[in-house]
Coordinates of C-alpha atoms in Angstrom, one line a residue:
M31 CA 155.8 44.7 20.9
D32 CA 155.3 47.0 18.0
G33 CA 157.1 50.3 17.3
S34 CA 160.1 51.3 19.3
I35 CA 161.0 49.2 22.3
A36 CA 161.5 52.2 24.6
G37 CA 158.3 53.8 23.4
D38 CA 156.3 50.5 24.0
I39 CA 157.7 50.2 27.5
R40 CA 157.1 53.8 28.5
A41 CA 153.5 53.6 27.3
L42 CA 152.9 50.8 29.9
V43 CA 154.0 52.9 33.0
E44 CA 152.3 56.1 33.9
P45 CA 152.9 58.2 37.0
D46 CA 150.0 56.7 38.9
R47 CA 149.1 53.4 37.1
V48 CA 150.8 50.5 35.4
H49 CA 149.5 48.3 32.6
R50 CA 148.8 44.7 33.4
K51 CA 151.2 43.5 30.6
C52 CA 154.1 44.5 32.8
Y53 CA 153.2 41.5 35.0
T54 CA 151.8 38.9 32.5
D55 CA 153.5 39.3 29.1
P56 CA 156.2 36.6 28.4
D57 CA 158.1 38.9 26.1
I58 CA 158.3 41.6 28.8
F59 CA 159.5 39.0 31.3
A60 CA 162.3 37.9 28.9
L61 CA 163.3 41.6 28.5
E62 CA 163.3 42.0 32.3
M63 CA 165.7 39.1 32.6
E64 CA 168.0 40.6 30.0
R65 CA 167.9 44.3 31.1
I66 CA 167.4 44.0 34.9
H67 CA 168.2 40.7 36.5
E68 CA 171.1 39.8 34.2
K69 CA 172.5 43.3 34.2
T70 CA 172.3 45.0 37.6
W71 CA 173.7 43.8 40.9
V72 CA 171.8 40.7 42.2
Y73 CA 172.3 39.1 45.6
V74 CA 174.1 35.7 45.3
G75 CA 174.5 34.7 49.0
H76 CA 176.5 35.3 52.2
E77 CA 180.2 34.5 52.6
S78 CA 179.4 32.3 55.5
Q79 CA 177.5 29.9 53.2
V80 CA 181.0 28.9 51.8
K81 CA 183.2 28.9 54.9
N82 CA 185.8 26.4 53.7
P83 CA 187.8 26.0 50.4
G84 CA 185.7 23.8 48.1
D85 CA 182.4 24.8 49.6
Y86 CA 179.9 25.9 47.0
Y87 CA 176.3 27.1 46.8
T88 CA 174.3 27.2 43.5
T89 CA 171.7 29.7 42.6
L90 CA 170.2 31.7 39.7
I91 CA 171.0 35.2 38.5
G92 CA 168.2 35.9 36.1
R93 CA 168.0 32.8 33.9
Q94 CA 171.7 31.9 34.5
P95 CA 172.7 29.0 36.7
M96 CA 175.6 30.2 38.9
I97 CA 178.0 28.8 41.6
M98 CA 179.3 30.7 44.6
T99 CA 182.5 29.0 45.9
R100 CA 185.5 29.7 48.1
A101 CA 189.0 29.0 46.6
K102 CA 192.1 27.8 48.4
D103 CA 193.3 31.3 49.0
G104 CA 190.0 32.2 50.8
K105 CA 188.6 34.3 48.0
V106 CA 184.9 33.9 47.1
H107 CA 184.2 33.5 43.4
V108 CA 180.9 33.5 41.4
L109 CA 181.1 31.3 38.3
Y110 CA 178.6 30.2 35.7
N111 CA 177.5 26.6 36.5
R112 CA 178.5 25.2 33.1
C113 CA 181.3 23.1 31.8
P114 CA 182.9 24.8 28.7
H115 CA 183.4 21.4 27.0
R116 CA 179.8 20.3 26.2
G117 CA 177.8 22.6 28.5
A118 CA 176.9 20.2 31.3
L119 CA 176.1 21.6 34.8
L120 CA 179.1 21.1 37.0
C121 CA 177.2 21.2 40.3
P122 CA 173.6 19.9 40.1
D123 CA 173.2 20.0 43.9
R124 CA 172.1 23.1 45.8
H125 CA 175.2 23.1 48.0
G126 CA 178.2 21.0 49.1
N127 CA 181.9 20.7 49.0
T128 CA 183.6 19.8 45.8
G129 CA 187.0 19.1 47.3
Q130 CA 190.1 20.4 45.6
T131 CA 188.6 20.9 42.1
F132 CA 185.4 21.0 40.1
K133 CA 185.1 17.8 38.0
C134 CA 182.6 17.4 35.2
S135 CA 180.7 14.2 35.5
Y136 CA 180.4 13.8 31.7
H137 CA 184.0 13.8 30.4
A138 CA 186.1 14.5 33.5
W139 CA 187.3 18.0 32.7
R140 CA 188.7 19.4 35.9
F141 CA 188.8 23.0 37.1
N142 CA 190.5 24.9 39.9
L143 CA 188.2 26.5 42.5
D144 CA 188.6 29.8 40.8
G145 CA 187.2 28.3 37.6
S146 CA 190.5 28.0 35.6
L147 CA 191.0 24.9 33.6
L148 CA 193.3 22.4 35.4
K149 CA 193.2 19.1 33.5
I150 CA 191.4 17.3 30.7
P151 CA 191.7 13.6 29.7
V152 CA 193.7 12.4 26.6
V153 CA 195.1 15.9 26.2
E154 CA 197.5 14.6 23.5
Q155 CA 194.4 14.2 21.2
Y156 CA 194.0 17.9 21.1
E157 CA 197.4 18.5 19.6
G158 CA 197.2 20.3 16.3
T159 CA 193.7 21.6 17.0
R160 CA 192.6 25.1 17.9
F161 CA 192.2 24.0 21.6
D162 CA 194.4 26.1 23.9
P163 CA 194.2 25.3 27.6
K164 CA 195.2 28.9 28.4
D165 CA 192.3 30.3 26.4
P166 CA 189.7 31.6 28.9
Q167 CA 186.9 30.1 26.9
F168 CA 188.0 26.7 28.1
S169 CA 187.7 27.6 31.7
M170 CA 184.6 28.1 33.8
K171 CA 183.3 31.6 33.0
P172 CA 183.3 34.0 35.9
A173 CA 180.5 36.5 36.6
E174 CA 181.4 39.7 35.0
R175 CA 181.5 41.6 38.3
V176 CA 181.5 40.3 41.9
E177 CA 181.6 42.4 45.1
S178 CA 180.9 41.8 48.7
Y179 CA 179.6 44.2 51.3
R180 CA 179.9 43.2 55.0
G181 CA 179.7 39.5 53.9
F182 CA 176.8 39.8 51.5
V183 CA 177.9 38.8 48.0
F184 CA 176.4 40.4 44.9
A185 CA 177.2 39.7 41.2
S186 CA 176.4 41.5 38.0
L187 CA 176.5 39.8 34.6
S188 CA 177.4 43.0 32.9
H189 CA 180.8 44.8 32.7
D190 CA 179.0 48.1 32.7
G191 CA 177.3 50.0 35.5
P192 CA 178.1 51.5 38.9
D193 CA 180.0 49.7 41.7
L194 CA 178.0 47.9 44.3
K195 CA 178.1 50.6 47.0
T196 CA 176.9 53.3 44.5
H197 CA 174.2 51.0 43.3
L198 CA 172.9 50.2 46.8
S199 CA 172.7 54.0 47.7
G200 CA 170.3 54.3 50.7
A201 CA 169.6 50.6 50.8
I202 CA 173.1 49.9 52.1
R203 CA 171.6 50.7 55.5
A204 CA 170.0 47.2 55.5
F205 CA 173.4 45.5 55.8
D206 CA 174.9 48.1 58.2
D207 CA 171.9 47.9 60.5
M208 CA 172.0 44.1 60.6
C209 CA 175.8 43.8 61.1
D210 CA 176.1 46.7 63.5
R211 CA 173.6 45.0 65.8
A212 CA 176.1 42.1 66.2
P213 CA 178.5 42.7 69.1
E214 CA 181.3 41.4 66.8
G215 CA 180.1 43.5 63.8
E216 CA 179.4 40.5 61.7
V217 CA 176.5 38.1 61.0
E218 CA 176.5 34.5 59.8
V219 CA 173.8 32.7 57.9
V220 CA 171.8 29.9 59.4
P221 CA 172.5 27.2 56.9
N222 CA 169.1 26.2 55.7
C223 CA 166.3 28.4 54.2
F224 CA 162.7 28.2 53.3
R225 CA 162.1 28.1 49.6
I226 CA 158.7 29.0 48.1
I227 CA 157.5 29.1 44.5
Q228 CA 154.9 31.7 44.2
K229 CA 152.3 31.5 41.4
S230 CA 152.7 35.2 40.6
N231 CA 154.9 37.8 39.1
W232 CA 158.1 38.8 41.0
K233 CA 157.0 42.5 41.2
I234 CA 153.8 41.6 43.0
F235 CA 155.9 40.2 45.9
L236 CA 158.1 43.3 46.1
E237 CA 155.1 45.7 45.9
N238 CA 153.5 44.0 48.9
Q239 CA 156.5 44.3 51.3
L240 CA 156.1 48.0 52.0
D241 CA 152.4 48.2 51.5
A242 CA 151.3 49.6 54.9
L243 CA 147.6 49.4 54.2
H244 CA 147.3 45.7 53.7
P245 CA 148.5 44.2 57.0
S246 CA 145.4 45.1 59.1
V247 CA 143.2 43.9 56.3
T248 CA 144.9 40.7 55.0
H249 CA 146.3 39.6 58.4
E250 CA 143.5 40.9 60.7
S251 CA 142.3 37.5 61.8
S252 CA 145.8 36.2 62.6
G253 CA 146.6 39.4 64.4
R254 CA 143.4 39.4 66.4
A255 CA 144.0 35.8 67.6
A256 CA 147.5 36.7 68.8
R257 CA 146.2 39.8 70.5
E258 CA 143.6 37.8 72.4
V259 CA 146.3 35.4 73.6
E260 CA 148.5 38.3 74.7
Q261 CA 145.6 39.8 76.7
D262 CA 144.8 36.5 78.3
I263 CA 148.5 36.0 79.4
E264 CA 148.7 39.5 80.8
K265 CA 145.3 39.0 82.7
R266 CA 146.4 35.6 84.2
T267 CA 150.0 36.5 85.0
G268 CA 150.1 40.2 85.4
K269 CA 153.1 40.3 83.1
K270 CA 153.7 41.3 79.5
A271 CA 153.3 38.5 77.0
P272 CA 156.5 37.3 75.3
L273 CA 157.6 39.5 72.4
S274 CA 156.8 36.7 69.9
Y275 CA 153.1 37.3 70.2
H276 CA 153.6 40.9 69.3
Y277 CA 155.1 39.9 66.0
V278 CA 151.6 38.8 64.9
S279 CA 149.4 41.0 67.0
A280 CA 151.0 44.1 65.5
F281 CA 149.0 43.4 62.4
T282 CA 145.8 44.6 64.1
E283 CA 147.0 48.2 64.3
P284 CA 144.3 50.6 63.0
F285 CA 144.9 52.5 59.8
F286 CA 145.8 55.7 61.5
R287 CA 148.8 54.0 63.2
W288 CA 150.1 52.6 59.9
D289 CA 149.8 56.1 58.4
T290 CA 152.4 57.4 60.9
L291 CA 155.1 55.2 59.4
N292 CA 157.6 56.5 56.8
T293 CA 158.6 55.0 53.5
M294 CA 161.4 56.3 51.3
G295 CA 162.5 55.7 47.7
F296 CA 166.2 55.8 46.8
P297 CA 168.0 55.8 43.4
N298 CA 167.9 52.6 41.4
G299 CA 164.5 51.5 42.8
H300 CA 165.5 50.8 46.5
C301 CA 162.9 51.5 49.2
T302 CA 162.7 51.6 53.0
L303 CA 160.0 51.4 55.7
E304 CA 160.7 53.0 59.1
G305 CA 158.9 53.5 62.4
Y306 CA 157.3 50.0 62.8
M307 CA 157.4 47.6 65.7
G308 CA 159.5 48.5 68.7
L309 CA 161.9 45.6 69.5
R310 CA 163.5 46.8 72.8
P311 CA 161.4 45.4 75.6
K312 CA 163.0 45.7 79.1
D313 CA 163.1 42.0 79.6
P314 CA 166.1 40.1 80.9
D315 CA 167.1 38.8 77.4
T316 CA 167.2 42.3 76.0
L317 CA 169.1 43.7 79.0
E318 CA 171.7 41.0 78.7
Y319 CA 172.1 41.8 75.0
E320 CA 172.5 45.5 75.7
A321 CA 175.2 44.8 78.3
V322 CA 177.1 42.8 75.7
M323 CA 176.7 45.6 73.2
H324 CA 178.0 48.1 75.7
K325 CA 181.1 46.0 76.3
H326 CA 181.9 46.0 72.6
Y327 CA 180.7 49.4 71.4
G328 CA 180.3 51.6 74.5
K329 CA 177.0 53.0 75.7
E330 CA 176.7 55.9 73.3
R331 CA 177.5 53.9 70.1
T332 CA 175.1 51.1 71.3
E333 CA 172.3 53.6 71.6
E334 CA 173.0 54.9 68.1
I335 CA 172.8 51.3 66.8
L336 CA 169.8 50.1 68.7
G337 CA 168.0 53.4 68.2
V338 CA 167.8 52.8 64.4
N339 CA 164.1 52.1 63.7
L340 CA 164.5 50.6 60.2
H341 CA 162.0 47.8 59.7
H342 CA 162.2 46.8 56.1
V343 CA 164.4 47.5 53.1
L344 CA 163.8 46.5 49.5
V345 CA 167.1 46.1 47.5
Y346 CA 165.8 46.4 44.0
P347 CA 165.2 44.1 42.2
C348 CA 166.3 41.1 44.3
L349 CA 165.9 41.4 48.1
S350 CA 163.6 42.1 50.9
V351 CA 165.6 42.7 54.2
Q352 CA 164.3 43.0 57.7
S353 CA 167.5 44.0 59.4
P354 CA 166.5 44.3 63.1
L355 CA 165.1 40.8 62.9
Q356 CA 168.0 39.4 60.8
Q357 CA 165.7 38.2 58.0
L358 CA 166.4 38.3 54.3
R359 CA 164.2 37.1 51.4
A360 CA 165.9 36.7 48.0
V361 CA 163.7 37.0 44.9
R362 CA 164.5 34.7 41.9
P363 CA 162.0 35.1 39.0
L364 CA 161.3 31.8 37.2
G365 CA 158.7 33.0 34.7
P366 CA 156.1 35.8 34.3
D367 CA 153.8 33.8 36.7
R368 CA 156.3 32.0 38.9
T369 CA 158.7 33.4 41.4
L370 CA 161.1 31.6 43.8
T371 CA 161.7 33.3 47.1
E372 CA 164.4 32.1 49.5
I373 CA 163.8 33.1 53.1
W374 CA 167.0 33.3 55.1
H375 CA 167.8 34.4 58.7
F376 CA 171.1 35.2 60.4
R377 CA 172.9 35.0 63.7
L378 CA 174.4 38.1 65.2
K379 CA 178.0 37.1 66.1
G380 CA 178.7 37.6 69.8
A381 CA 175.0 38.1 70.8
P382 CA 173.3 36.0 73.4
E383 CA 171.5 32.9 72.2
A384 CA 168.1 34.4 73.3
I385 CA 168.5 37.1 70.6
Y386 CA 168.9 34.4 68.0
R387 CA 165.8 32.7 69.3
R388 CA 163.9 35.9 68.9
S389 CA 164.9 36.1 65.3
L390 CA 164.0 32.4 64.9
D391 CA 160.5 33.1 66.4
Y392 CA 159.9 35.8 63.7
Y393 CA 161.2 33.5 61.0
Y394 CA 158.7 30.8 62.0
L395 CA 155.7 32.9 63.0
V396 CA 155.7 35.4 60.1
N397 CA 158.0 34.4 57.2
A398 CA 157.7 30.6 57.2
P399 CA 155.6 28.9 54.5
S400 CA 153.5 27.3 57.2
T401 CA 152.4 30.5 58.9
M402 CA 149.0 32.1 58.3
I403 CA 150.7 35.4 57.6
N404 CA 152.7 34.0 54.6
A405 CA 149.7 32.0 53.5
D406 CA 147.5 35.1 53.4
D407 CA 150.1 36.9 51.3
L408 CA 150.6 34.1 48.9
D409 CA 146.9 33.8 48.3
N410 CA 146.7 37.5 47.6
F411 CA 149.6 37.3 45.2
W412 CA 147.9 34.5 43.3
R413 CA 144.6 36.3 43.2
C414 CA 146.3 39.4 41.8
H415 CA 148.2 37.6 39.1
T416 CA 145.1 35.6 38.1
G417 CA 143.0 38.8 37.9
L418 CA 145.7 40.6 35.9
A419 CA 145.7 37.8 33.3
S420 CA 142.0 38.3 32.7
Q421 CA 140.3 40.9 30.5
G422 CA 138.6 42.6 33.4
G423 CA 140.7 45.8 33.0
D424 CA 144.1 46.9 31.7
W425 CA 145.5 49.0 34.5
V426 CA 146.9 48.6 38.1
S427 CA 146.1 51.6 40.2
F428 CA 148.9 53.3 42.3
H429 CA 146.9 56.5 42.8
R430 CA 147.1 56.7 46.6
N431 CA 148.9 60.0 47.4
A432 CA 150.2 60.2 43.8
G433 CA 152.0 63.4 43.1
Q434 CA 152.1 64.3 46.8
D435 CA 155.3 62.7 48.1
P436 CA 158.2 65.2 48.4
H437 CA 161.6 64.5 46.9
K438 CA 165.1 66.0 46.9
D439 CA 168.3 64.8 45.1
G440 CA 166.6 61.7 43.8
V441 CA 165.3 60.6 47.3
Y442 CA 161.5 60.4 47.8
T443 CA 159.8 60.5 51.1
S444 CA 156.2 59.5 51.7
V445 CA 153.7 62.1 52.7
T446 CA 151.8 59.4 54.7
G447 CA 152.7 55.9 55.8
M448 CA 150.2 54.3 53.5
S449 CA 151.3 56.2 50.4
E450 CA 151.8 54.0 47.4
L451 CA 155.2 55.7 46.9
P452 CA 157.2 52.4 47.0
M453 CA 155.2 50.9 44.1
R454 CA 155.4 54.0 42.0
H455 CA 159.1 54.4 42.8
M456 CA 160.0 50.8 41.8
M457 CA 158.0 51.0 38.5
K458 CA 159.8 54.3 37.7
A459 CA 163.2 52.5 38.2
W460 CA 161.8 49.5 36.2
T461 CA 161.1 51.8 33.3
E462 CA 164.6 53.2 33.4
Y463 CA 166.2 49.8 33.5
M464 CA 164.0 48.5 30.7
T465 CA 164.6 51.4 28.3
Q466 CA 168.4 51.9 28.8
G467 CA 170.0 51.4 25.4
A468 CA 166.7 50.4 23.8
R469 CA 165.8 51.3 20.3
R470 CA 163.8 54.6 20.4

């Protein structure tokens, strides 16, 4: 980029449109890694992924390979996945249990579970050198900041910036809503996840999640098929079809129904979608669950919890959370045109098994790689990125309801459900992240 970095970035983002370079330029992607994904708070994993001392889970924060592990004292640590001796990865596997220590497979340097150096071979040969076992540079480097909120672990690779709660602002509702729906007030991760590498930029995925116009277009055929089955079941049995069919048939809603939804934008780029998909049928499973909730919370508090109609939360720049269905998708950018998404779901501690099965149905029917819903979206993402890489035009349009969405104290509210508020809001935050501390 020529000229000032901040000026170059700001020229690419206007109030109602964004230049295609924001999605396709390798230099911009490298800057995103430095100024967004390796600086702000990024989701690492859930504490229940490392239940026992020595358990570990490996992941990426930006371009950095990291390890989440639980030490002997029960504390969860996030460490760089690198031996300080010669730079080898200490844990090449995705998850496991390392035992009492981390041991490098190259030269047998050993580290405590908190990353501190424990032992090296032939230590006498270091006498008289500048090597000092107490020097932190010879231990595994910890993430600069680590915080957990209700079991969800985040890390930042920068010493500077707000604490996690301040950063999450209105998006903190995603974790409160999910955990509050558990009779015991906690969730635990289901151990395995779906992993998808999308052939598109990471921002395209996030922009799609709260796009209330696309479902009845992109997913119309899948939704119509599910609706026909629903109607057939009701005609044959005289009873409502199982809720799982509604997960897909809901995509057939006409535009005017989608327009009644509400999206909001919070500080730091976070966004929410409210008012979609009722999930409280009066079936025996739901009634049993509500009875358990009454026992733990009382009727009034239960109604407060189950009355929250929060369908989708984007925790910028790393998460898509569907709290009432216990779904979470983590976004790990791999390149300007490659994005890894991890699709996790959770159990509500203390809830009946049928409620978990309900979450599992949504996981398989909507979010799994094999479902037509996900296939439709992945195809659109690829089409968008391929088109953006062409010379068919320079700008991406976010004009729908531009300039019409009211805001107060940094919180924006959509004037209609199909407003492109979330896209504009995230790109506004993107610009702020990308220009902080930049040469002007």
